XYZ file of C-alpha atoms in Angstrom:
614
model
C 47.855 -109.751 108.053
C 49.036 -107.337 111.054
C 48.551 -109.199 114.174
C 49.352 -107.736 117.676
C 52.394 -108.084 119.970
C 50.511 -109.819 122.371
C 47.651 -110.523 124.800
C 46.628 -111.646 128.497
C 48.779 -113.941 129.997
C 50.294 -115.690 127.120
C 52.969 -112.992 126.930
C 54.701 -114.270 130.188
C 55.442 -117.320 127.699
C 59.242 -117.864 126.303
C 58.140 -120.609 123.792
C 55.371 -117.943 122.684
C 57.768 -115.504 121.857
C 60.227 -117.473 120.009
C 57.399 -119.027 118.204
C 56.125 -115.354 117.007
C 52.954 -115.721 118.504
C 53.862 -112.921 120.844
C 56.590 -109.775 120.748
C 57.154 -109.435 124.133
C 60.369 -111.181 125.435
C 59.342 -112.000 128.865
C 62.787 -112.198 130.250
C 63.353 -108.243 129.413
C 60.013 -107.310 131.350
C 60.071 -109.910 134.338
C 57.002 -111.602 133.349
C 55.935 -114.956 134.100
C 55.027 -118.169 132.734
C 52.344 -120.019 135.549
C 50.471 -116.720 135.238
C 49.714 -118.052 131.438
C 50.017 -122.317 132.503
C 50.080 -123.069 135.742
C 51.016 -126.983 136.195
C 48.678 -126.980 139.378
C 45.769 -125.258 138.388
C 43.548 -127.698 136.217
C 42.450 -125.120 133.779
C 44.258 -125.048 130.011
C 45.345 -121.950 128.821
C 44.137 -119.215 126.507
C 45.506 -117.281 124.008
C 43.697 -114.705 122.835
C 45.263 -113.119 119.416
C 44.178 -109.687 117.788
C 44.386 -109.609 114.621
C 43.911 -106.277 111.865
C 40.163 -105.549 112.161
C 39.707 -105.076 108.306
C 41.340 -108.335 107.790
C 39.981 -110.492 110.574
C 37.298 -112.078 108.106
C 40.569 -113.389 106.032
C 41.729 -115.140 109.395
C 38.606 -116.808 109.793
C 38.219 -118.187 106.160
C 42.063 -119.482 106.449
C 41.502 -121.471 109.660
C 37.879 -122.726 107.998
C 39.928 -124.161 104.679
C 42.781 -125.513 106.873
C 40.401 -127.240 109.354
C 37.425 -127.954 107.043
C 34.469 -126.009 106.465
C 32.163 -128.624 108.792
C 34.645 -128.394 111.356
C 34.879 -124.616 112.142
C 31.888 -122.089 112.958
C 31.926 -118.873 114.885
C 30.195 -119.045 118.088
C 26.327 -117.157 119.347
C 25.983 -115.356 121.809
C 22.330 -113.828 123.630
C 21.764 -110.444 123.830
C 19.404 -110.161 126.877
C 16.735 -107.545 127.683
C 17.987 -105.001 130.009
C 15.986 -102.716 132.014
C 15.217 -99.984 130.148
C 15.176 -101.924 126.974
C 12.297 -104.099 128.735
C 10.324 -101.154 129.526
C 10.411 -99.751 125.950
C 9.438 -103.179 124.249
C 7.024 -103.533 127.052
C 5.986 -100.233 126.230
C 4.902 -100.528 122.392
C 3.222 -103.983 123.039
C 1.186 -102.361 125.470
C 0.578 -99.768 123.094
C 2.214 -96.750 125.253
C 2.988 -93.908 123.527
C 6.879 -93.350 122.678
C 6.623 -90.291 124.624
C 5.483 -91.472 127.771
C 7.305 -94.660 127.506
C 10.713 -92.620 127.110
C 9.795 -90.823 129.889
C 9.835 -93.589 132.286
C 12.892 -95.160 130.548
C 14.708 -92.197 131.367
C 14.304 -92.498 135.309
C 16.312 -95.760 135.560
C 19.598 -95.188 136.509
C 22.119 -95.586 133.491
C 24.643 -97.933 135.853
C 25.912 -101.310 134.886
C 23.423 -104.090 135.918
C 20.713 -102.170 136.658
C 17.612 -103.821 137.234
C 14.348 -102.908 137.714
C 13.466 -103.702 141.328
C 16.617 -101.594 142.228
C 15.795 -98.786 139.692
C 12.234 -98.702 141.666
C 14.007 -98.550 145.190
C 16.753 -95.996 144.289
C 15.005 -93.395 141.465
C 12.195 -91.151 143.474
C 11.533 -89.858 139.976
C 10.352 -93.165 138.830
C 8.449 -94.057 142.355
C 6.464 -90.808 141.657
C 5.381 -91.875 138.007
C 4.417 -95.067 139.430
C 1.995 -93.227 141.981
C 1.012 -90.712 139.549
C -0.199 -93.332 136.600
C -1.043 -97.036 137.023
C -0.377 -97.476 133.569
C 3.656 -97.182 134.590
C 2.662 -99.809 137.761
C 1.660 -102.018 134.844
C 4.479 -101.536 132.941
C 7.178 -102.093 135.007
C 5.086 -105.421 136.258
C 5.451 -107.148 132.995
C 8.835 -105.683 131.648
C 10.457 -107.019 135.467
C 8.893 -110.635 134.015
C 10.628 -110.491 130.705
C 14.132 -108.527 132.324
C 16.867 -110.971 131.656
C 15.674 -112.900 128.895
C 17.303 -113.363 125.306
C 15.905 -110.565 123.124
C 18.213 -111.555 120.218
C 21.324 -113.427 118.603
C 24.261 -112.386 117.189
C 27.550 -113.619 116.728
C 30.049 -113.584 119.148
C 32.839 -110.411 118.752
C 36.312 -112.751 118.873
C 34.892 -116.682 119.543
C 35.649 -119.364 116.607
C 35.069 -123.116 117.699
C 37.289 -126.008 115.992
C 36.689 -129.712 116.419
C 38.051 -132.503 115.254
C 35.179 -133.919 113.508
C 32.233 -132.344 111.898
C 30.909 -129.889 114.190
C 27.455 -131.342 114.180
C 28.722 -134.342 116.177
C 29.367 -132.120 118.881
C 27.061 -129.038 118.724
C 23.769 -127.935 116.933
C 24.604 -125.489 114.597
C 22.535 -121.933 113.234
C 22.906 -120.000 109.781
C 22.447 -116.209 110.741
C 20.441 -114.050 108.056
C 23.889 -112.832 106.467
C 24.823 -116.947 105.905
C 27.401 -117.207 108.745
C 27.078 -120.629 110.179
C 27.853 -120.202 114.396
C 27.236 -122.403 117.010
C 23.929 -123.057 118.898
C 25.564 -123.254 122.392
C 27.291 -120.094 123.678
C 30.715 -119.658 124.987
C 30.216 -121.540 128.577
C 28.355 -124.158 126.776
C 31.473 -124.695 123.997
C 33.864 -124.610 126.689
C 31.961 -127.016 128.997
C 31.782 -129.851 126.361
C 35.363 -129.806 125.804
C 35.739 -127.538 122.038
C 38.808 -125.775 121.475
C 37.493 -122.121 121.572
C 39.758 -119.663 119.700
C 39.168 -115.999 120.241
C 40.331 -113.834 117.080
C 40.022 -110.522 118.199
C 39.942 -107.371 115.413
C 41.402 -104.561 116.913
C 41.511 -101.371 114.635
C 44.676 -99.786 115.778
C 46.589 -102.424 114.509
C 44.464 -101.635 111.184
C 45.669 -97.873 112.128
C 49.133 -98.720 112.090
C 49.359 -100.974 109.003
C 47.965 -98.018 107.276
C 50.290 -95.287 108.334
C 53.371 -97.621 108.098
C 52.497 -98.812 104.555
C 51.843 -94.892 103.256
C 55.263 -94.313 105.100
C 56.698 -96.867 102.902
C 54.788 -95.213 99.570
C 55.370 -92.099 100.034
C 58.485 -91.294 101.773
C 60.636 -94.645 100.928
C 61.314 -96.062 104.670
C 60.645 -99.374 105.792
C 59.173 -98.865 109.518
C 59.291 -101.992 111.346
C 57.468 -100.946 114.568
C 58.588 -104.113 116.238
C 62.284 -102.676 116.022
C 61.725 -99.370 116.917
C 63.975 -97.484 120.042
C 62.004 -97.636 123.481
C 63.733 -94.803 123.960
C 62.283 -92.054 121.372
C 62.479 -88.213 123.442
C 59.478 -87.076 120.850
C 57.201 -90.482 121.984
C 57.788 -89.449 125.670
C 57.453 -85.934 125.537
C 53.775 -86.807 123.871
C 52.781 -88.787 126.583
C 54.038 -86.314 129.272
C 52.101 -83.290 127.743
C 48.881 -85.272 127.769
C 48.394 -85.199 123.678
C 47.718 -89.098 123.806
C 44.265 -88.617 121.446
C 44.202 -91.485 119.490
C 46.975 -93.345 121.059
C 45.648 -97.039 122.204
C 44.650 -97.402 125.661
C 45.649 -94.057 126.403
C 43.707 -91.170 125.136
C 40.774 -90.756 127.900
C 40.855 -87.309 129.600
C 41.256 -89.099 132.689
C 44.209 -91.003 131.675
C 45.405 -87.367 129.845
C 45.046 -85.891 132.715
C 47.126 -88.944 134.633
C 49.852 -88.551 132.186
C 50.360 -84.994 132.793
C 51.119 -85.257 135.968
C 52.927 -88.734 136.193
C 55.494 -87.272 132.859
C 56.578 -90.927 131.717
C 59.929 -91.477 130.355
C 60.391 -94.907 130.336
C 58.328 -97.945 128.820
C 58.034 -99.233 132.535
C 56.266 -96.144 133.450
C 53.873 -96.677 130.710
C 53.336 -100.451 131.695
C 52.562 -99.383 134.919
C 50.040 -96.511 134.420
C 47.907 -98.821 131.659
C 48.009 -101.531 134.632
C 46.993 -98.789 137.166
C 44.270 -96.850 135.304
C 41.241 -98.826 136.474
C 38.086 -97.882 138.970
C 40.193 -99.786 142.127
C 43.193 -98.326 141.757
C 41.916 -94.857 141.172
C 39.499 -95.153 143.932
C 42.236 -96.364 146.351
C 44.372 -93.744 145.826
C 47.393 -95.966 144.339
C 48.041 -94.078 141.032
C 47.940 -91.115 142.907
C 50.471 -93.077 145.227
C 52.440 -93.973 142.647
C 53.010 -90.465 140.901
C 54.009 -89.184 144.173
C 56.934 -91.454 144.601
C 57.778 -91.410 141.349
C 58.345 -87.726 141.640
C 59.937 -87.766 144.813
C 56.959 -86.071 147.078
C 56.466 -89.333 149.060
C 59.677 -91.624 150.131
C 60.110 -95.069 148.660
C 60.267 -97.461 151.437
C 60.125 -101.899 151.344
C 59.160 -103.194 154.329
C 62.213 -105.733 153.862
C 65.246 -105.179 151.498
C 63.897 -108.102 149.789
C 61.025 -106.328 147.917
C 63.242 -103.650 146.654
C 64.084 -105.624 143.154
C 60.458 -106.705 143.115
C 58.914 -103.180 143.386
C 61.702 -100.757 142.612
C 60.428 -100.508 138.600
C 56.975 -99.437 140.298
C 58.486 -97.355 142.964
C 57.250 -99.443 145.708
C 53.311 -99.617 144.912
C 52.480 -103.147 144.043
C 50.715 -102.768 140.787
C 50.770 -106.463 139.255
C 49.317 -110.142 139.941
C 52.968 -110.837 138.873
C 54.670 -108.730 142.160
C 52.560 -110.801 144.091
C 53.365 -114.172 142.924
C 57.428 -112.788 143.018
C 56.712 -112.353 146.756
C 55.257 -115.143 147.328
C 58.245 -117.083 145.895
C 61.152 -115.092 146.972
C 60.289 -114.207 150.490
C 57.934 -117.197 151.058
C 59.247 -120.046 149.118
C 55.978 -120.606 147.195
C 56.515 -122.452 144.040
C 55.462 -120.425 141.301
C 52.650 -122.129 140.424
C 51.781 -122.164 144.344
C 51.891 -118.181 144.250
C 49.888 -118.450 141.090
C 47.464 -120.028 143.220
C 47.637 -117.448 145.990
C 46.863 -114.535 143.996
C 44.222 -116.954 142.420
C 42.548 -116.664 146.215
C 43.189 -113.021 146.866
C 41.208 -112.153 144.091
C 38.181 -114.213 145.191
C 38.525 -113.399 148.551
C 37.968 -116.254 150.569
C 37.926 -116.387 154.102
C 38.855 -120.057 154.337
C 41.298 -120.416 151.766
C 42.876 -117.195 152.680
C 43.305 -118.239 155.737
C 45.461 -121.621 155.403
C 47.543 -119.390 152.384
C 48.379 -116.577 155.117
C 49.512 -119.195 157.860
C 51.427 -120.498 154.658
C 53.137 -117.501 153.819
C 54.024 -116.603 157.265
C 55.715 -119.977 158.139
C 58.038 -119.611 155.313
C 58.586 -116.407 155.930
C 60.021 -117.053 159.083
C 61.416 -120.093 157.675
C 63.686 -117.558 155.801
C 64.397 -115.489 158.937
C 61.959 -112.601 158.089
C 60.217 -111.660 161.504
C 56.907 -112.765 162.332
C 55.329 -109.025 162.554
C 57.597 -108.464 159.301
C 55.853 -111.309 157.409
C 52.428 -110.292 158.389
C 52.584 -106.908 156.934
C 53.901 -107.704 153.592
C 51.123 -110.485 153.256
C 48.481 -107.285 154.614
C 49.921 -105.380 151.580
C 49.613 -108.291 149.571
C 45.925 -108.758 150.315
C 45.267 -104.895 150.055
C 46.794 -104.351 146.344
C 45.726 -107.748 145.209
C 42.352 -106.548 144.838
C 43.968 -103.889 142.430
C 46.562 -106.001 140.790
C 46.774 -106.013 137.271
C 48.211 -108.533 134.786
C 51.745 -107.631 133.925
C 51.826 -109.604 130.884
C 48.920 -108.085 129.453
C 49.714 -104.485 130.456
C 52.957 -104.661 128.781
C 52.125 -105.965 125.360
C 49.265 -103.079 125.203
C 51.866 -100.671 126.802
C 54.272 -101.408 123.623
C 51.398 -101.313 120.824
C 50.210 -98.015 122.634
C 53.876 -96.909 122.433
C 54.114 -98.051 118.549
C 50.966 -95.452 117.892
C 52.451 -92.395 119.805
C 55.451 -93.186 118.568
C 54.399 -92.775 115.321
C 52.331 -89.740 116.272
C 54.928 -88.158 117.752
C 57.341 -88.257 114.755
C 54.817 -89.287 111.636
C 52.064 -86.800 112.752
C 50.527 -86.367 109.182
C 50.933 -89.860 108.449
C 49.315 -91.244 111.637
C 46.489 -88.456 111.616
C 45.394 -89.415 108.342
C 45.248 -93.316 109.227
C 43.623 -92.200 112.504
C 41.128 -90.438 110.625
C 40.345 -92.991 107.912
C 39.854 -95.575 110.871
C 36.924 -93.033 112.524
C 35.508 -92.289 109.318
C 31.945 -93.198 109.890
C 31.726 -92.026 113.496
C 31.316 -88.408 113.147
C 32.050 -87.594 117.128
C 35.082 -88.834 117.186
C 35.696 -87.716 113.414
C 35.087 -83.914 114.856
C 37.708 -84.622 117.734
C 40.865 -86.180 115.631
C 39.777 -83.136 113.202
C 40.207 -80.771 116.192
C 43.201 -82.495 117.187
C 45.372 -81.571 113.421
C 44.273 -77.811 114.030
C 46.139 -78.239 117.274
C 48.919 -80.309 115.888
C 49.086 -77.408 112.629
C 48.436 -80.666 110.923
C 46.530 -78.526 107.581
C 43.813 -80.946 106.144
C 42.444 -79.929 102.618
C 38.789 -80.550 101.387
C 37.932 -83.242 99.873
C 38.125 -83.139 95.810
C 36.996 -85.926 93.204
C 40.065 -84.420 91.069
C 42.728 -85.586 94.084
C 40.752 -87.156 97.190
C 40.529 -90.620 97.417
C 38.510 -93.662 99.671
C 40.724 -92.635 102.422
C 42.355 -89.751 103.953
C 45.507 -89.690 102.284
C 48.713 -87.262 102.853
C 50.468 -85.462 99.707
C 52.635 -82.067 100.261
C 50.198 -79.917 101.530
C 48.813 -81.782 103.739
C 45.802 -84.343 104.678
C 43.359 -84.707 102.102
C 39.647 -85.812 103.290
C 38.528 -88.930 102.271
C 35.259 -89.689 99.792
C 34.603 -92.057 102.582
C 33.822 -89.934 105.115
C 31.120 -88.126 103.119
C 27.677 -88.829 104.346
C 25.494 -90.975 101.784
C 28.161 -91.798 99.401
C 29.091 -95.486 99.386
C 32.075 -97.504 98.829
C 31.287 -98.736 95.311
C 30.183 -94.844 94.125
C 33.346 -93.964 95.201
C 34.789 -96.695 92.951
C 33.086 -95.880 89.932
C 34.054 -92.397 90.241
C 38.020 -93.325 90.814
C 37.239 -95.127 87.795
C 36.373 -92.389 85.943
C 39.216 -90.173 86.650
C 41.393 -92.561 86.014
C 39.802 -93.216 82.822
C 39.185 -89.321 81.872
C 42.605 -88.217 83.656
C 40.832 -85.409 85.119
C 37.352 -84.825 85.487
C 36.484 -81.532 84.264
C 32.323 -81.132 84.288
C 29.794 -82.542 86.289
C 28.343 -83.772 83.119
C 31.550 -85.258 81.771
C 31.467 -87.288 85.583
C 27.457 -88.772 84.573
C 28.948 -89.811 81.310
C 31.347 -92.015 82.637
C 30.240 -93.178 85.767
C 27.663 -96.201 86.612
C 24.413 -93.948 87.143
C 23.342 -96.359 89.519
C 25.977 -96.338 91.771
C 26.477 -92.301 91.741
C 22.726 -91.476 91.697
C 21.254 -88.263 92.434
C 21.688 -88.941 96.403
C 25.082 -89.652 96.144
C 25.986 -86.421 93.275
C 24.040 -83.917 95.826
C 26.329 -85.314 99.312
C 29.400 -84.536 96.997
C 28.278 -80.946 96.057
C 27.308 -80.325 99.370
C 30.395 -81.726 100.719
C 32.825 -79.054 98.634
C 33.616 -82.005 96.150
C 33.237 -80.873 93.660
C 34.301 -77.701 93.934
C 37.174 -78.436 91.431
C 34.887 -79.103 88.769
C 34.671 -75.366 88.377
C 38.184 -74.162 89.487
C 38.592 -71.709 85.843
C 36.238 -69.333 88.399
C 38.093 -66.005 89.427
C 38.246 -66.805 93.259
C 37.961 -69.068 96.267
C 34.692 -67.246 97.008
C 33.188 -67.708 93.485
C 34.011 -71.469 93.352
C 31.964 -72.136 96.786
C 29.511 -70.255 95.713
C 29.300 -72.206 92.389
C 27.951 -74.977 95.015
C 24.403 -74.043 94.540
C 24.106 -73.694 90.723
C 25.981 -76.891 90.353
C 23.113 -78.330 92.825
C 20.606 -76.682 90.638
C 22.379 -78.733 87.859
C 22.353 -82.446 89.159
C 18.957 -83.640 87.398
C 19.879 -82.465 84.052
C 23.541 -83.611 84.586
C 22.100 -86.902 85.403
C 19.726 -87.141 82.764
C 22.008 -85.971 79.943
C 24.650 -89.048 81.759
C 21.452 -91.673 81.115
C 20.986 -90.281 77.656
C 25.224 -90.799 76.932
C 25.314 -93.980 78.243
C 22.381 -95.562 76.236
C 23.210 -93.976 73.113
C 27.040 -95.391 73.567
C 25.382 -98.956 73.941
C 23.505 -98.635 70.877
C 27.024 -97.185 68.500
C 25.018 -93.297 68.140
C 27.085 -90.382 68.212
C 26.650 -87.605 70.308
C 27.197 -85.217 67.280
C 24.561 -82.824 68.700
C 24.401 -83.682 72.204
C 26.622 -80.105 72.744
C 23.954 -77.945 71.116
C 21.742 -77.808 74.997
C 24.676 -76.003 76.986
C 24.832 -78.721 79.684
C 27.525 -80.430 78.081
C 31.182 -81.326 79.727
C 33.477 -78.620 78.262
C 37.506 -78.050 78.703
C 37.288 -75.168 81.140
C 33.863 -76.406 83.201
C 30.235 -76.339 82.470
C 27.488 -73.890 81.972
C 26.080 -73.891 85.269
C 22.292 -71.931 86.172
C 21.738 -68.755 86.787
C 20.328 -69.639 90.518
C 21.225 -67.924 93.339
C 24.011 -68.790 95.639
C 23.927 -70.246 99.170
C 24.543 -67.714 102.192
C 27.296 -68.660 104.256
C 25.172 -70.578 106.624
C 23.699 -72.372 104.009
C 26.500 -73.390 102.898
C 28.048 -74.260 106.231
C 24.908 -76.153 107.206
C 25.130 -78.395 104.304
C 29.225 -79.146 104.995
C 27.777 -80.052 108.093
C 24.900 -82.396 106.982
C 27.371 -84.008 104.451
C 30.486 -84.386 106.563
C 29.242 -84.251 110.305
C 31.177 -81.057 110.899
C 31.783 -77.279 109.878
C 34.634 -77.805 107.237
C 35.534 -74.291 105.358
C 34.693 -71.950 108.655
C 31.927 -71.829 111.562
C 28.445 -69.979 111.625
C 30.405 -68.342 114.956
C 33.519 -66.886 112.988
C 31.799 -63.659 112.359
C 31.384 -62.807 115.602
């Protein structure tokens, strides 16, 4: 099961790494180890682990049979009622109409933790409804009594509890309606009683990855071990520096596009820095822009002491982790690292009183090691300033490396990674669109999809990507398998009706037959036709055909139960033949049609674009 190089803090850990728990060798990237377990901080530490997100469920059912099935659960969590969400349940209790209802929804601000009183002081929009109709007064009244309260359970994303002893000796315990057994008591409440919390985290690139670098293996007879791979690839870098970064982990935002283009990273300590600078404080502040500057030479690199220059120099004089901060603390100060731990512990909380005693403890040793006074209170000014912006170093670098691992991959398996990309974003249709638009770009060619060739997935063969049955819109996982059945079975199949005679009818219904036609999927069943143009316009006729296909499937199937032969079964005209069927005289679908339906079936225009002919 793929499982990621590392997360949070725990990478700053040696005994992690040789263990295999992590892949990041925190002696090559200066990380450290009280930033994961700090000896004076009472807290234990966490390790959070992601795991392949198609495979986390396998994870959980290991740990259950190694621990016991009494003593492991996942763990609840509330969803609460935010503020619009109030209004609209408010709304259809009080029998308010959807529109008007919507309407008022619409006027609270979409920012995070918005509440209702604030939404009433800060949207005019909404203050004028309220004047205009009492029933909105109303409304808001009673939804601002039931804001904040649990509106429903679910389970939590990552959290699994294991005890000791039978869970129920510790914690009341809840079957959801899909049988998973989870905790009662949320994460604080697990936590506070002493449980060892686990958090198993599926992440779907390393799902993405697995994929590409077992087809790699399949098809083209190399072993990729992306843990070995040079940190020093020219095509990797050169991706990152143009800004092509869709679908590469952590970095494919147009902000952080647009970031790369201008920052042109060559090294993995570039990358580490830029994933630990791309936040709101940073980019508010001004720092990344800080940082590209000096990189590039437009703004001199000065350290206030020659002391910093080791400490900084790999981030060109911007602090940009928690980790520079505890370094200064220790090598100018003569904090103990768990001390400095401590320190940036406070600088992040910002208080006055504890703040105070740490920078009176930072300038006496300071001076302690001859640094002058004035000196020592401007590096701990910089300290405080960029702590508030500090990143974890630990955690930026293992995401730097796995975001590395997918460009690298990009950059020199581009078929290989698109289709594993595109298989992972199968069933959102945005972002299906996007990667689509991304292969154009890339002269990546992807090829329709076929029930002669395609399968689940997006797969890669000579000519190119081939779409996935998956992707089609109302065609499910185990239609897909009875058809793959079939072919297998038939070799090839060669009629729409030969396809109802050997598939499970109620798997591949009617629904399922007309998102295939509609999707170009079966365009192969009629490929003897004289030209491209003829087979998609087959698409209708072979529509006309599904009931009687279907019916003359039923009819097959029961007949091949009882031992009847199917002597005259050819005699209609509808039956599977060699070179394709006898398909209706109906007319065909106009381009737009036909374009309308690749869009209704696949969430996109596939074989052109109502625009092309103008």
């Amino acid at each position: 099961i793929p499982v990621g190089p590392g997360r949070g803090s725990a990478a700053g850990s040696l005994v992690a790494y040789c263990l295999k728990i992590t892949d990041v060798d925190p002696l090559e990237f200066g990380l450290i180890f009280e930033r994961f377990l700090n000896p004076e901080r009472v807290s234990l530490p966490d390790i959070d682990i992601d795991f392949c997100e198609r495979r986390r469920g396998e994870v959980i059912d290991y740990v259950t049979q190694k621990y016991g099935r009494e003593n492991v659960a996942q763990i609840i969590t509330f969803g609460t009622m935010k503020a619009r969400a109030a209004v609209r349940d408010v709304g259809r209790a009080l029998d308010i109409s959807y529109a008007d209802v919507d309407r008022v929804a619409k006027q609270i601000p979409p920012t995070l933790d918005m509440t209702l009183e604030r939404a009433e002081n800060e949207s005019a929009p909404l203050k004028e409804l309220m004047q205009r109709d009492p029933r909105v007064t109303e409304l808001l009244s009673v939804a601002k009594r039931l804001e904040g309260m649990t509106r429903h359970a679910s389970v939590h994303a990552a959290g699994v509890v294991i005890a000791p002893k039978p869970l129920t000796e510790f914690v009341p315990l809840y079957k959801n309606q899909k049988g998973e057994i989870t905790t009662q008591w949320a994460m604080k409440e697990i936590e506070r009683i002493g449980l060892l919390k686990m958090d198993f985290l599926g992440l779907r690139t390393l799902t993405l990855l697995n994929d590409a670098v077992e087809t790699i293996r399949q098809n083209e007879s190399i072993d990729l071990a992306l843990a070995d791979i040079p940190l020093d690839d020219y095509r990797t870098y050169q991706l990152f520096s143009d800004g092509r970064t869709l679908g590469i982990f952590q970095f494919e935002s147009s902000g952080m596009r647009e970031v790369l283009r201008k920052a042109k990273p060559q090294r993995i300590d570039d990358l580490i820095a830029l994933n630990a600078l791309y936040r709101p404080g940073p980019l508010r502040g001004g720092v990344i822009d800080d940082f590209i500057a000096r990189k590039h030479g437009k703004v001199a690199i000065k350290y206030e002491v020659p002391e910093l220059e080791p400490i900084l120099s790999d981030t060109y004089g911007v602090i940009a982790y928690q980790e520079q901060v505890m370094r200064i603390a220790s090598d100018l100060a003569g904090f103990s690292m768990g001390e400095a731990d401590l320190l940036r512990k406070a600088m992040g909380k910002k208080d006055a009183r504890v703040m105070k005693a740490q920078r009176d403890r930072f300038i006496e040793g300071a001076t302690e090691r001859k640094l002058p006074k004035n000196k020592a209170k401007k590096i701990f000014e910089l300290m405080e300033y960029f702590a508030g912006y500090g990143f974890n170093k630990s955690h930026a670098t293992a995401y730097a490396l796995l975001a590395y691992q997918t460009a690298y991959l990009k950059a020199n398996y581009p078929w290989y990674f698109m289709a594993a990309l595109l298989t992972s974003e199968s069933q959102n249709t945005d972002k299906l669109g996007v990667y689509l638009g991304e292969c154009r770009d890339m002269a990546v060619p992807i090829l329709a999809p076929d029930v002669n060739v395609s399968d689940v997935r997006f797969t890669v063969d000579n000519e190119g990507i081939r779409f996935g049955l998956g992707a089609i819109k109302n065609v499910g996982e185990l239609a897909i398998m009875s058809i793959l059945a079939c072919r297998a079975e038939t070799q090839r199949i060669r009629s729409l009706h030969s396809l109802c005679e050997n598939v499970d009818l109620r798997l591949v219904n009617k629904r399922v037959l007309e998102g295939l036609v509609k999707a170009g999927a079966l365009d192969s069943l009629v490929r003897s036709a004289s030209s491209e143009s003829e087979v998609s316009d087959s698409r209708s006729k072979l529509f006309a055909l599904i009931d009687r296909a279907v019916e003359h499937g039923n009819r097959f199937q029961k007949d091949r139960e009882l031992g009847q032969s199917q002597l005259f079964d050819d005699l209609d005209g509808d039956s599977s033949s060699e070179n394709g069927i006898d398909l209706p005289n109906v007319a065909s679908w106009s381009e737009i049609q036909k374009l309308s339906y690749e869009k209704e079936s696949l969430g996109l225009y596939f074989s052109g674009h109502p625009l092309d002919r103008y």
